[in-house]
Amino acid sequence: TQSRSSAASDVYKRQIQQTQKNRDVFNAILGISWFWLIGATFLTQFPIYTKEILHGTESVMTLLLALFSLGIGIGSLVCNRLLQGEISAKYVPLGVLGMSVFIFDFYATSTHIFADSTTTTISWLGFLQSFDNLHAALDILLMSACGGLFVVPLYAMMQEQSEPEYRSRTIACANILGALFMVFSSLIVMLLYKLGLHVLQIFLVTAVFNTFAAIYICKLLPEAMVSSCLLYTSPSPRDS
């Protein structure tokens, strides 16, 4: 059993080393893995958030999960519409920056919800009757939509720029690193709870680290950042 485990570890190591030879592909995989780290952090904290902050039933948690999934789908569709089949990283920086903006806003809104909360348990219908709750729900939807805008081009770049004979190994490497990042997310969250942090503070730490990641990504893709900004500031053909 130990020899099999060692052999599997060697295979994974060789796959990662092979992928690292193509820096653009490997950076795309790191970006994808970071997205899953953020996603895993939110998904694992939703039950605690629902119970301790919202005082909601399981139906509220289901609603939050649905909004998260729906947001990723919306972001993916918007990305496809904007790029129109082009494989480009021009919206990647805006996507990850948008994630940080809405995570920070989600933290601020949730802090206000927690301060005004009561011990009364609410269902998903009761959840939708509060403006602050709707604000938090919108933050989750928009944050995950920005996540879709961020990660979809990275998947396309990973597959398009990888060598055909190593493409399956590249995808396997992405799956391996994605799983490792999600495990790392769980370990970090456990450590933060051990240090006495609250679930809301977990979200704040997530926002801060995602901002650092966004800055790093913008440095890696300065042309994409400038390009995406120009798309929003330049006049449309109708205006000319």
Tab-separated table of C-alpha atoms in Angstrom:
chain	number	residue	atom	x	y	z
A	1	THR	CA	0.000	0.000	0.000
A	2	GLN	CA	2.826	2.382	0.859
A	3	SER	CA	4.601	1.647	-2.428
A	4	ARG	CA	1.410	2.321	-4.383
A	5	SER	CA	0.948	5.607	-2.549
A	6	SER	CA	4.544	6.573	-3.309
A	7	ALA	CA	4.132	5.658	-6.975
A	8	ALA	CA	0.940	7.730	-7.233
A	9	SER	CA	2.712	10.656	-5.581
A	10	ASP	CA	5.544	10.409	-8.111
A	11	VAL	CA	3.043	10.417	-10.982
A	12	TYR	CA	1.302	13.533	-9.637
A	13	LYS	CA	4.671	15.235	-9.151
A	14	ARG	CA	5.745	14.493	-12.725
A	15	GLN	CA	2.419	15.781	-14.077
A	16	ILE	CA	2.825	19.065	-12.204
A	17	GLN	CA	6.447	19.417	-13.304
A	18	GLN	CA	5.466	18.794	-16.932
A	19	THR	CA	2.751	21.450	-16.732
A	20	GLN	CA	5.113	23.985	-15.156
A	21	LYS	CA	7.161	24.015	-18.364
A	22	ASN	CA	4.386	26.067	-19.981
A	23	ARG	CA	4.213	29.087	-17.687
A	24	ASP	CA	1.008	30.546	-19.141
A	25	VAL	CA	-0.837	27.265	-18.749
A	26	PHE	CA	0.448	26.749	-15.226
A	27	ASN	CA	-0.588	30.290	-14.210
A	28	ALA	CA	-4.062	29.577	-15.605
A	29	ILE	CA	-4.222	26.410	-13.499
A	30	LEU	CA	-3.154	28.338	-10.394
A	31	GLY	CA	-5.923	30.854	-11.079
A	32	ILE	CA	-8.483	28.063	-11.464
A	33	SER	CA	-7.268	26.456	-8.252
A	34	TRP	CA	-7.539	29.789	-6.439
A	35	PHE	CA	-11.140	30.107	-7.601
A	36	TRP	CA	-11.940	26.698	-6.116
A	37	LEU	CA	-10.197	27.658	-2.877
A	38	ILE	CA	-12.469	30.695	-2.541
A	39	GLY	CA	-15.496	28.639	-3.544
A	40	ALA	CA	-14.690	25.893	-1.043
A	41	THR	CA	-14.282	28.483	1.712
A	42	PHE	CA	-17.735	29.907	1.072
A	43	LEU	CA	-19.460	26.567	0.620
A	44	THR	CA	-18.066	25.160	3.849
A	45	GLN	CA	-18.985	28.299	5.810
A	46	PHE	CA	-22.549	28.676	4.546
A	47	PRO	CA	-23.996	26.242	7.135
A	48	ILE	CA	-22.321	28.120	10.017
A	49	TYR	CA	-23.236	31.485	8.506
A	50	THR	CA	-26.860	30.430	8.103
A	51	LYS	CA	-27.117	29.196	11.687
A	52	GLU	CA	-25.121	31.811	13.600
A	53	ILE	CA	-25.659	34.981	11.553
A	54	LEU	CA	-28.997	34.556	9.810
A	55	HIS	CA	-30.621	32.158	12.308
A	56	GLY	CA	-32.075	30.442	9.281
A	57	THR	CA	-33.340	26.982	8.572
A	58	GLU	CA	-31.839	24.540	6.076
A	59	SER	CA	-33.991	26.134	3.377
A	60	VAL	CA	-32.019	29.384	3.777
A	61	MET	CA	-28.732	27.551	3.355
A	62	THR	CA	-30.125	25.824	0.263
A	63	LEU	CA	-31.074	29.232	-1.114
A	64	LEU	CA	-27.540	30.551	-0.572
A	65	LEU	CA	-26.058	27.516	-2.310
A	66	ALA	CA	-28.473	27.988	-5.201
A	67	LEU	CA	-27.529	31.673	-5.535
A	68	PHE	CA	-23.845	30.750	-5.521
A	69	SER	CA	-24.310	28.180	-8.295
A	70	LEU	CA	-26.597	30.465	-10.274
A	71	GLY	CA	-24.063	33.289	-10.069
A	72	ILE	CA	-21.302	31.138	-11.542
A	73	GLY	CA	-23.621	30.188	-14.387
A	74	ILE	CA	-24.542	33.823	-15.039
A	75	GLY	CA	-20.890	34.872	-14.984
A	76	SER	CA	-20.016	32.111	-17.446
A	77	LEU	CA	-22.767	33.191	-19.841
A	78	VAL	CA	-21.792	36.855	-19.578
A	79	CYS	CA	-18.163	35.936	-20.251
A	80	ASN	CA	-19.154	33.952	-23.317
A	81	ARG	CA	-21.266	36.846	-24.561
A	82	LEU	CA	-18.496	39.404	-24.023
A	83	LEU	CA	-15.700	37.363	-25.576
A	84	GLN	CA	-17.877	35.986	-28.420
A	85	GLY	CA	-15.766	32.868	-28.778
A	86	GLU	CA	-12.415	34.619	-28.392
A	87	ILE	CA	-9.937	33.001	-26.026
A	88	SER	CA	-8.603	35.923	-24.020
A	89	ALA	CA	-7.733	36.895	-20.458
A	90	LYS	CA	-8.979	40.470	-20.827
A	91	TYR	CA	-11.785	40.022	-18.249
A	92	VAL	CA	-9.824	37.895	-15.771
A	93	PRO	CA	-8.480	40.849	-13.701
A	94	LEU	CA	-11.902	42.503	-13.521
A	95	GLY	CA	-13.467	39.200	-12.502
A	96	VAL	CA	-11.145	38.609	-9.558
A	97	LEU	CA	-11.302	42.277	-8.485
A	98	GLY	CA	-15.090	42.088	-8.590
A	99	MET	CA	-14.961	39.038	-6.342
A	100	SER	CA	-13.037	41.036	-3.733
A	101	VAL	CA	-15.445	43.983	-3.926
A	102	PHE	CA	-18.510	41.846	-3.323
A	103	ILE	CA	-16.862	39.712	-0.620
A	104	PHE	CA	-15.978	42.894	1.284
A	105	ASP	CA	-19.537	44.173	0.819
A	106	PHE	CA	-20.923	40.789	1.897
A	107	TYR	CA	-18.850	40.999	5.084
A	108	ALA	CA	-20.036	44.553	5.822
A	109	THR	CA	-23.682	43.699	5.181
A	110	SER	CA	-23.483	40.512	7.225
A	111	THR	CA	-21.948	42.436	10.134
A	112	HIS	CA	-24.981	44.710	10.088
A	113	ILE	CA	-27.310	41.695	9.919
A	114	PHE	CA	-25.562	40.084	12.893
A	115	ALA	CA	-25.808	43.284	14.946
A	116	ASP	CA	-29.573	43.534	14.364
A	117	SER	CA	-30.371	39.822	14.480
A	118	THR	CA	-32.686	38.103	16.905
A	119	THR	CA	-32.839	34.484	18.036
A	120	THR	CA	-35.971	33.859	15.963
A	121	THR	CA	-35.409	31.161	13.350
A	122	ILE	CA	-36.412	32.193	9.839
A	123	SER	CA	-37.265	30.228	6.710
A	124	TRP	CA	-36.241	31.191	3.201
A	125	LEU	CA	-39.434	33.255	2.878
A	126	GLY	CA	-38.590	35.145	6.059
A	127	PHE	CA	-35.049	35.625	4.786
A	128	LEU	CA	-36.331	37.356	1.652
A	129	GLN	CA	-38.394	39.838	3.682
A	130	SER	CA	-35.352	41.728	4.973
A	131	PHE	CA	-33.535	44.318	2.860
A	132	ASP	CA	-30.173	43.496	4.467
A	133	ASN	CA	-30.700	39.802	3.763
A	134	LEU	CA	-31.490	40.586	0.137
A	135	HIS	CA	-28.357	42.733	0.007
A	136	ALA	CA	-26.254	39.818	1.280
A	137	ALA	CA	-27.933	37.462	-1.197
A	138	LEU	CA	-27.156	39.862	-4.044
A	139	ASP	CA	-23.531	40.015	-2.911
A	140	ILE	CA	-23.296	36.222	-3.098
A	141	LEU	CA	-24.863	36.208	-6.557
A	142	LEU	CA	-22.584	38.941	-7.919
A	143	MET	CA	-19.471	37.580	-6.237
A	144	SER	CA	-19.989	34.167	-7.817
A	145	ALA	CA	-20.867	35.796	-11.155
A	146	CYS	CA	-17.516	37.595	-11.058
A	147	GLY	CA	-15.998	34.216	-10.239
A	148	GLY	CA	-17.499	32.795	-13.426
A	149	LEU	CA	-16.145	35.754	-15.382
A	150	PHE	CA	-12.756	35.078	-13.818
A	151	VAL	CA	-12.465	31.312	-14.198
A	152	VAL	CA	-14.068	30.546	-17.579
A	153	PRO	CA	-11.328	32.246	-19.666
A	154	LEU	CA	-8.702	30.457	-17.588
A	155	TYR	CA	-10.202	27.067	-18.408
A	156	ALA	CA	-10.274	27.994	-22.097
A	157	MET	CA	-6.670	29.228	-22.037
A	158	MET	CA	-5.504	26.121	-20.207
A	159	GLN	CA	-6.953	23.832	-22.872
A	160	GLU	CA	-6.106	25.976	-25.901
A	161	GLN	CA	-2.486	26.728	-24.968
A	162	SER	CA	-1.545	23.282	-23.671
A	163	GLU	CA	0.247	20.910	-26.036
A	164	PRO	CA	-2.213	18.419	-27.569
A	165	GLU	CA	-0.167	15.377	-26.524
A	166	TYR	CA	-0.099	16.592	-22.901
A	167	ARG	CA	-3.612	18.079	-22.729
A	168	SER	CA	-5.137	15.242	-20.730
A	169	ARG	CA	-2.241	15.413	-18.264
A	170	THR	CA	-2.666	19.171	-18.032
A	171	ILE	CA	-6.339	18.776	-17.121
A	172	ALA	CA	-5.369	16.103	-14.598
A	173	CYS	CA	-2.831	18.507	-13.101
A	174	ALA	CA	-5.547	21.176	-12.818
A	175	ASN	CA	-7.786	18.716	-10.980
A	176	ILE	CA	-4.968	17.717	-8.627
A	177	LEU	CA	-4.030	21.295	-7.762
A	178	GLY	CA	-7.692	22.274	-7.424
A	179	ALA	CA	-8.220	19.501	-4.890
A	180	LEU	CA	-5.067	20.492	-3.001
A	181	PHE	CA	-6.173	24.124	-2.839
A	182	MET	CA	-9.583	23.075	-1.462
A	183	VAL	CA	-7.897	20.947	1.205
A	184	PHE	CA	-5.636	23.901	1.996
A	185	SER	CA	-8.744	26.070	2.362
A	186	SER	CA	-10.170	23.683	4.952
A	187	LEU	CA	-6.900	23.621	6.892
A	188	ILE	CA	-6.630	27.415	6.914
A	189	VAL	CA	-10.242	27.788	8.086
A	190	MET	CA	-9.615	25.267	10.885
A	191	LEU	CA	-6.543	27.245	11.941
A	192	LEU	CA	-8.445	30.538	11.917
A	193	TYR	CA	-11.205	29.066	14.085
A	194	LYS	CA	-8.517	27.704	16.402
A	195	LEU	CA	-7.193	31.259	16.704
A	196	GLY	CA	-10.638	32.426	17.802
A	197	LEU	CA	-11.944	34.043	14.622
A	198	HIS	CA	-15.670	34.210	13.899
A	199	VAL	CA	-17.303	33.144	10.632
A	200	LEU	CA	-17.643	36.788	9.554
A	201	GLN	CA	-13.953	37.334	10.176
A	202	ILE	CA	-13.268	34.279	8.015
A	203	PHE	CA	-15.022	36.064	5.148
A	204	LEU	CA	-13.025	39.227	5.825
A	205	VAL	CA	-9.738	37.295	5.720
A	206	THR	CA	-10.922	35.681	2.478
A	207	ALA	CA	-11.604	39.104	0.959
A	208	VAL	CA	-8.175	40.403	1.989
A	209	PHE	CA	-6.287	37.433	0.567
A	210	ASN	CA	-8.348	37.500	-2.616
A	211	THR	CA	-7.405	41.160	-3.030
A	212	PHE	CA	-3.729	40.237	-2.773
A	213	ALA	CA	-4.326	37.538	-5.392
A	214	ALA	CA	-6.111	40.090	-7.586
A	215	ILE	CA	-3.169	42.489	-7.382
A	216	TYR	CA	-0.788	39.684	-8.319
A	217	ILE	CA	-2.990	38.674	-11.260
A	218	CYS	CA	-3.171	42.284	-12.463
A	219	LYS	CA	0.643	42.404	-12.399
A	220	LEU	CA	0.788	39.184	-14.413
A	221	LEU	CA	-1.788	40.455	-16.906
A	222	PRO	CA	-1.292	44.237	-17.146
A	223	GLU	CA	-2.322	44.323	-20.802
A	224	ALA	CA	-5.532	42.443	-20.023
A	225	MET	CA	-6.314	44.878	-17.207
A	226	VAL	CA	-5.774	47.908	-19.432
A	227	SER	CA	-7.750	46.308	-22.261
A	228	SER	CA	-10.744	45.535	-20.068
A	229	CYS	CA	-10.714	49.059	-18.601
A	230	LEU	CA	-10.593	50.606	-22.082
A	231	LEU	CA	-13.593	48.537	-23.126
A	232	TYR	CA	-15.627	50.265	-20.425
A	233	THR	CA	-14.241	53.788	-20.929
A	234	SER	CA	-14.118	53.980	-24.707
A	235	PRO	CA	-17.200	55.277	-26.532
A	236	SER	CA	-19.416	52.786	-28.286
A	237	PRO	CA	-19.888	52.906	-32.068
A	238	ARG	CA	-23.333	54.401	-31.541
A	239	ASP	CA	-21.818	57.381	-29.759
A	240	SER	CA	-19.347	58.152	-32.537
